Short mmCIF file of C-alpha atoms in Angstrom, two decimals:
data_model
loop_
_atom_site.label_atom_id
_atom_site.label_comp_id
_atom_site.label_asym_id
_atom_site.label_seq_id
_atom_site.Cartn_x
_atom_site.Cartn_y
_atom_site.Cartn_z
CA UNK A 226 0.00 0.00 0.00
CA UNK A 227 0.88 3.67 -0.07
CA UNK A 228 3.21 4.65 2.76
CA UNK A 229 4.55 8.08 1.78
CA UNK A 230 2.57 10.85 0.10
CA UNK A 231 4.73 13.44 -1.65
CA UNK A 232 3.52 16.10 -4.05
CA UNK A 233 2.53 19.66 -4.75
CA UNK A 234 -0.22 21.49 -2.88
CA UNK A 235 -2.56 20.47 -5.69
CA UNK A 236 -1.75 16.76 -5.39
CA UNK A 237 -2.42 16.72 -1.64
CA UNK A 238 -5.57 18.82 -1.98
CA UNK A 239 -7.01 16.54 -4.66
CA UNK A 240 -6.15 13.48 -2.61
CA UNK A 241 -8.06 14.85 0.39
CA UNK A 242 -11.09 15.68 -1.78
CA UNK A 243 -11.14 12.29 -3.57
CA UNK A 244 -14.43 10.61 -2.55
CA UNK A 245 -12.83 7.18 -2.18
CA UNK A 246 -10.19 8.37 0.29
CA UNK A 247 -12.46 7.03 3.01
CA UNK A 248 -11.50 3.55 1.86
CA UNK A 249 -7.85 4.20 2.68
CA UNK A 250 -6.55 3.07 6.06
CA UNK A 251 -4.93 6.31 7.29
CA UNK A 252 -2.42 4.51 9.50
CA UNK A 253 -0.65 3.01 6.50
CA UNK A 254 0.54 6.51 5.48
CA UNK A 255 3.78 7.24 7.33
CA UNK A 256 4.72 10.65 5.92
CA UNK A 257 3.40 13.59 3.92
CA UNK A 258 5.71 16.04 2.12
CA UNK A 259 4.50 19.11 0.22
CA UNK A 260 6.43 21.18 -2.31
CA UNK A 261 6.09 23.33 -5.41
CA UNK A 262 4.75 26.40 -3.62
CA UNK A 263 4.12 27.80 -0.15
CA UNK A 264 1.97 25.51 2.00
CA UNK A 265 -1.40 26.99 3.08
CA UNK A 266 -2.21 26.47 6.79
CA UNK A 267 -5.67 25.24 5.79
CA UNK A 268 -4.07 22.38 3.86
CA UNK A 269 -2.02 21.32 6.87
CA UNK A 270 -5.12 21.34 9.08
CA UNK A 271 -7.10 19.30 6.54
CA UNK A 272 -4.28 16.78 6.18
CA UNK A 273 -3.94 16.42 9.94
CA UNK A 274 -7.67 15.81 10.19
CA UNK A 275 -7.39 12.94 7.68
CA UNK A 276 -4.13 11.54 9.06
CA UNK A 277 -4.24 12.50 12.76
CA UNK A 278 -1.34 10.22 13.65
CA UNK A 279 0.90 12.41 11.45
CA UNK A 280 0.03 15.68 13.22
CA UNK A 281 3.05 17.97 13.59
CA UNK A 282 5.11 15.85 11.18
CA UNK A 283 4.56 17.49 7.79
CA UNK A 284 7.39 19.06 5.82
CA UNK A 285 7.79 21.33 2.81
CA UNK A 286 10.77 22.12 0.61
CA UNK A 287 11.90 24.63 -1.98
CA UNK A 288 14.12 24.05 -4.97
CA UNK A 289 14.36 23.96 -8.74
CA UNK A 290 15.82 21.72 -11.38
CA UNK A 291 18.72 24.09 -12.01
CA UNK A 292 19.72 23.94 -8.35
CA UNK A 293 19.93 20.15 -8.41
CA UNK A 294 16.75 19.74 -6.43
CA UNK A 295 16.13 20.99 -2.91
CA UNK A 296 17.55 24.31 -1.75
CA UNK A 297 15.86 24.39 1.66
CA UNK A 298 13.47 22.39 3.81
CA UNK A 299 10.95 23.38 6.48
CA UNK A 300 9.60 21.11 9.19
CA UNK A 301 6.08 21.30 10.57
CA UNK A 302 6.82 23.82 13.34
CA UNK A 303 8.23 26.27 10.81
CA UNK A 304 5.19 25.90 8.57
CA UNK A 305 2.89 26.50 11.53
CA UNK A 306 4.72 29.70 12.43
CA UNK A 307 4.72 31.05 8.88
CA UNK A 308 2.93 29.57 5.87
CA UNK A 309 5.43 31.07 3.42
CA UNK A 310 8.46 29.58 5.20
CA UNK A 311 10.45 26.98 3.25
CA UNK A 312 13.09 26.52 5.92
CA UNK A 313 16.85 26.98 6.26
CA UNK A 314 19.18 26.21 3.34
CA UNK A 315 20.45 22.65 3.20
CA UNK A 316 24.12 21.91 4.00
CA UNK A 317 26.48 23.08 1.21
CA UNK A 318 23.78 25.39 -0.20
CA UNK A 319 24.24 29.16 0.04
CA UNK A 320 21.32 31.55 -0.36
CA UNK A 321 21.28 35.30 -0.69
CA UNK A 322 18.60 37.86 -1.52
CA UNK A 323 19.41 40.66 -3.97
CA UNK A 324 17.67 43.74 -5.36
CA UNK A 325 17.24 44.62 -9.04
CA UNK A 326 20.86 45.81 -9.19
CA UNK A 327 22.23 42.60 -7.68
CA UNK A 328 22.99 44.22 -4.31
CA UNK A 329 22.52 41.86 -1.35
CA UNK A 330 19.64 42.78 0.96
CA UNK A 331 19.40 42.55 4.73
CA UNK A 332 17.20 40.04 6.55
CA UNK A 333 13.51 40.76 6.24
CA UNK A 334 13.69 42.53 2.87
CA UNK A 335 12.17 40.96 -0.23
CA UNK A 336 14.25 40.43 -3.34
CA UNK A 337 15.31 37.81 -5.85
CA UNK A 338 16.51 34.51 -4.40
CA UNK A 339 19.99 33.51 -5.58
CA UNK A 340 21.62 30.18 -4.71
CA UNK A 341 25.09 28.71 -4.97
CA UNK A 342 26.51 25.27 -4.20
CA UNK A 343 28.01 22.09 -5.64
CA UNK A 344 24.64 20.79 -6.84
CA UNK A 345 23.85 23.87 -8.93
CA UNK A 346 23.96 23.12 -12.65
CA UNK A 347 27.06 23.93 -14.70
CA UNK A 348 24.85 25.53 -17.34
CA UNK A 349 22.20 24.95 -19.95
CA UNK A 350 23.04 22.63 -22.84
CA UNK A 351 24.76 24.64 -25.56
CA UNK A 352 22.93 27.86 -24.65
CA UNK A 353 25.41 30.53 -23.54
CA UNK A 354 22.78 33.27 -23.74
CA UNK A 355 20.57 31.43 -21.25
CA UNK A 356 23.61 30.86 -19.02
CA UNK A 357 24.41 34.58 -19.03
CA UNK A 358 20.87 35.38 -17.92
CA UNK A 359 20.76 32.64 -15.29
CA UNK A 360 24.01 33.37 -13.46
CA UNK A 361 25.17 36.45 -11.59
CA UNK A 362 28.92 37.03 -10.93
CA UNK A 363 30.37 34.40 -8.60
CA UNK A 364 28.19 31.67 -10.14
CA UNK A 365 25.13 32.70 -8.17
CA UNK A 366 22.10 31.12 -9.81
CA UNK A 367 19.25 33.59 -10.24
CA UNK A 368 16.14 31.58 -9.43
CA UNK A 369 13.59 34.10 -10.68
CA UNK A 370 11.75 33.57 -7.39
CA UNK A 371 11.07 36.33 -4.89
CA UNK A 372 11.52 35.99 -1.14
CA UNK A 373 13.37 36.99 2.01
CA UNK A 374 15.68 35.52 4.60
CA UNK A 375 14.51 35.82 8.20
CA UNK A 376 16.48 34.39 11.13
CA UNK A 377 18.28 31.95 8.86
CA UNK A 378 15.13 30.70 7.16
CA UNK A 379 13.99 31.32 3.61
CA UNK A 380 10.48 32.66 2.98
CA UNK A 381 8.82 32.69 -0.44
CA UNK A 382 6.90 35.68 -1.75
CA UNK A 383 6.29 35.12 -5.45
CA UNK A 384 8.07 34.84 -8.75
CA UNK A 385 9.50 38.17 -9.91
CA UNK A 386 7.62 37.93 -13.17
CA UNK A 387 4.36 37.35 -11.25
CA UNK A 388 4.74 40.42 -9.01
CA UNK A 389 1.82 42.80 -9.62
CA UNK A 390 2.38 46.56 -9.55
CA UNK A 391 -0.97 48.34 -9.32
CA UNK A 392 -0.85 52.13 -9.29
CA UNK A 393 2.68 52.04 -7.87
CA UNK A 394 1.77 49.56 -5.11
CA UNK A 395 3.43 46.12 -5.06
CA UNK A 396 0.99 43.25 -4.66
CA UNK A 397 2.26 39.72 -4.02
CA UNK A 398 -0.17 37.22 -5.55
CA UNK A 399 0.53 34.65 -2.84
CA UNK A 400 -0.90 36.98 -0.16
CA UNK A 401 -4.20 37.38 -2.02
CA UNK A 402 -4.29 33.70 -2.94
CA UNK A 403 -3.88 32.66 0.70
CA UNK A 404 -6.67 35.03 1.71
CA UNK A 405 -9.02 33.58 -0.90
CA UNK A 406 -8.06 30.03 0.08
CA UNK A 407 -8.95 30.82 3.69
CA UNK A 408 -12.60 31.18 2.64
CA UNK A 409 -14.54 28.03 3.53
CA UNK A 410 -15.89 27.64 -0.01
CA UNK A 411 -12.58 27.95 -1.85
CA UNK A 412 -10.42 24.94 -2.70
CA UNK A 413 -7.77 26.73 -4.79
CA UNK A 414 -7.02 30.22 -6.03
CA UNK A 415 -4.66 31.88 -8.48
CA UNK A 416 -4.15 35.64 -8.74
CA UNK A 417 -2.38 37.49 -11.54
CA UNK A 418 -1.85 40.98 -12.94
CA UNK A 419 -3.49 42.09 -16.17
CA UNK A 420 -2.49 45.20 -18.14
CA UNK A 421 -4.63 48.19 -17.24
CA UNK A 422 -4.53 51.66 -18.81
CA UNK A 423 -5.36 53.50 -15.58
CA UNK A 424 -3.34 51.58 -12.98
CA UNK A 425 -0.70 49.85 -15.08
CA UNK A 426 -1.97 46.49 -13.84
CA UNK A 427 -5.13 45.25 -12.20
CA UNK A 428 -5.70 42.09 -10.18
CA UNK A 429 -7.76 39.21 -11.49
CA UNK A 430 -8.38 35.95 -9.67
CA UNK A 431 -9.39 32.45 -10.70
CA UNK A 432 -10.82 30.13 -8.07
CA UNK A 433 -11.99 26.54 -7.75
CA UNK A 434 -14.78 26.01 -5.23
CA UNK A 435 -15.10 23.04 -2.94
CA UNK A 436 -17.73 20.43 -3.87
CA UNK A 437 -21.20 21.75 -3.08
CA UNK A 438 -19.97 25.29 -2.38
CA UNK A 439 -21.73 28.27 -3.94
CA UNK A 440 -19.79 31.42 -3.02
CA UNK A 441 -20.22 34.19 -5.61
CA UNK A 442 -17.41 36.40 -6.96
CA UNK A 443 -18.85 39.38 -5.08
CA UNK A 444 -18.85 37.43 -1.82
CA UNK A 445 -15.23 36.42 -2.38
CA UNK A 446 -14.24 40.02 -3.14
CA UNK A 447 -15.84 41.12 0.11
CA UNK A 448 -13.93 38.40 1.95
CA UNK A 449 -10.63 39.73 0.59
CA UNK A 450 -11.67 43.32 1.37
CA UNK A 451 -12.24 42.37 5.01
CA UNK A 452 -8.68 41.08 5.36
CA UNK A 453 -6.52 43.11 2.97
CA UNK A 454 -6.15 46.67 1.70
CA UNK A 455 -8.62 47.71 -0.99
CA UNK A 456 -5.97 47.86 -3.74
CA UNK A 457 -5.34 44.14 -3.20
CA UNK A 458 -8.94 43.16 -3.95
CA UNK A 459 -9.22 41.45 -7.37
CA UNK A 460 -11.26 43.45 -9.86
CA UNK A 461 -12.60 40.24 -11.36
CA UNK A 462 -12.95 36.73 -9.92
CA UNK A 463 -13.70 33.82 -12.23
CA UNK A 464 -14.87 30.45 -10.94
CA UNK A 465 -13.39 27.46 -12.79
CA UNK A 466 -13.88 23.72 -12.50
CA UNK A 467 -10.08 23.37 -12.25
CA UNK A 468 -6.97 25.49 -12.68
CA UNK A 469 -4.74 24.82 -15.70
CA UNK A 470 -1.46 23.11 -14.81
CA UNK A 471 1.86 22.20 -16.33
CA UNK A 472 3.51 18.79 -16.27
CA UNK A 473 4.95 19.37 -12.77
CA UNK A 474 1.54 20.18 -11.30
CA UNK A 475 2.21 23.90 -10.93
CA UNK A 476 -0.48 26.35 -12.01
CA UNK A 477 -0.02 27.58 -15.59
CA UNK A 478 -0.27 31.33 -15.14
CA UNK A 479 0.36 31.83 -18.84
CA UNK A 480 -2.87 30.02 -19.69
CA UNK A 481 -4.71 32.14 -17.12
CA UNK A 482 -3.10 35.30 -18.55
CA UNK A 483 -4.29 34.35 -22.03
CA UNK A 484 -7.77 33.67 -20.70
CA UNK A 485 -7.90 37.03 -18.88
CA UNK A 486 -6.70 38.92 -21.97
CA UNK A 487 -9.22 37.20 -24.22
CA UNK A 488 -11.99 37.99 -21.76
#
């Protein structure tokens, strides 16, 4: 039988919502590991409810193919303290946060995550232009992800290319997505920026509701408004049966961008 469950947030969420999961003896599962994105607290609570003997034992990691796999790993206590925490760097892995000019930032400040270590790739196959874009001086790999170091632990914010700038205000999609996901009727949410003549960009959200749920877009907007500043409230919220995904299970924001533009 299945002993270890490893996957993205989506994999775990879909497992928990699978109607036949009641046929699975929960005690045969000995570990659950979540990766691919920050781990929502609601997902941890739901997983603990299904596998109570694994309470306080979940873990989450951060990494990318170019880094040779894992860069950092967070244990359950770290996830409970901060949902966007992906833990301290693994041994031999160095992490630093830099601004747009490549200047290293102090703890607590958001910037691009750069990593260095023996497992980092030598380069892309016969693509010197891609290598030049991927590496900063000193062979620091530019991950394209946004985050901060805090007390020796790495915290994810969002990918640089996904950062939304609305009327001069920075909006991190993950913050709005977590707020939407905290609504009882929402199973998943994705937030992105769409070109806007007045504000430069506007926020649009795509959500998947839980089975039997019936929250309306206006109700979800009001939920966000009650928890976040008004400029972080999506202008439009579209309910989908499922979010588009790539081969690794991550949400395909490009497909959502195309859908928003066509709309």
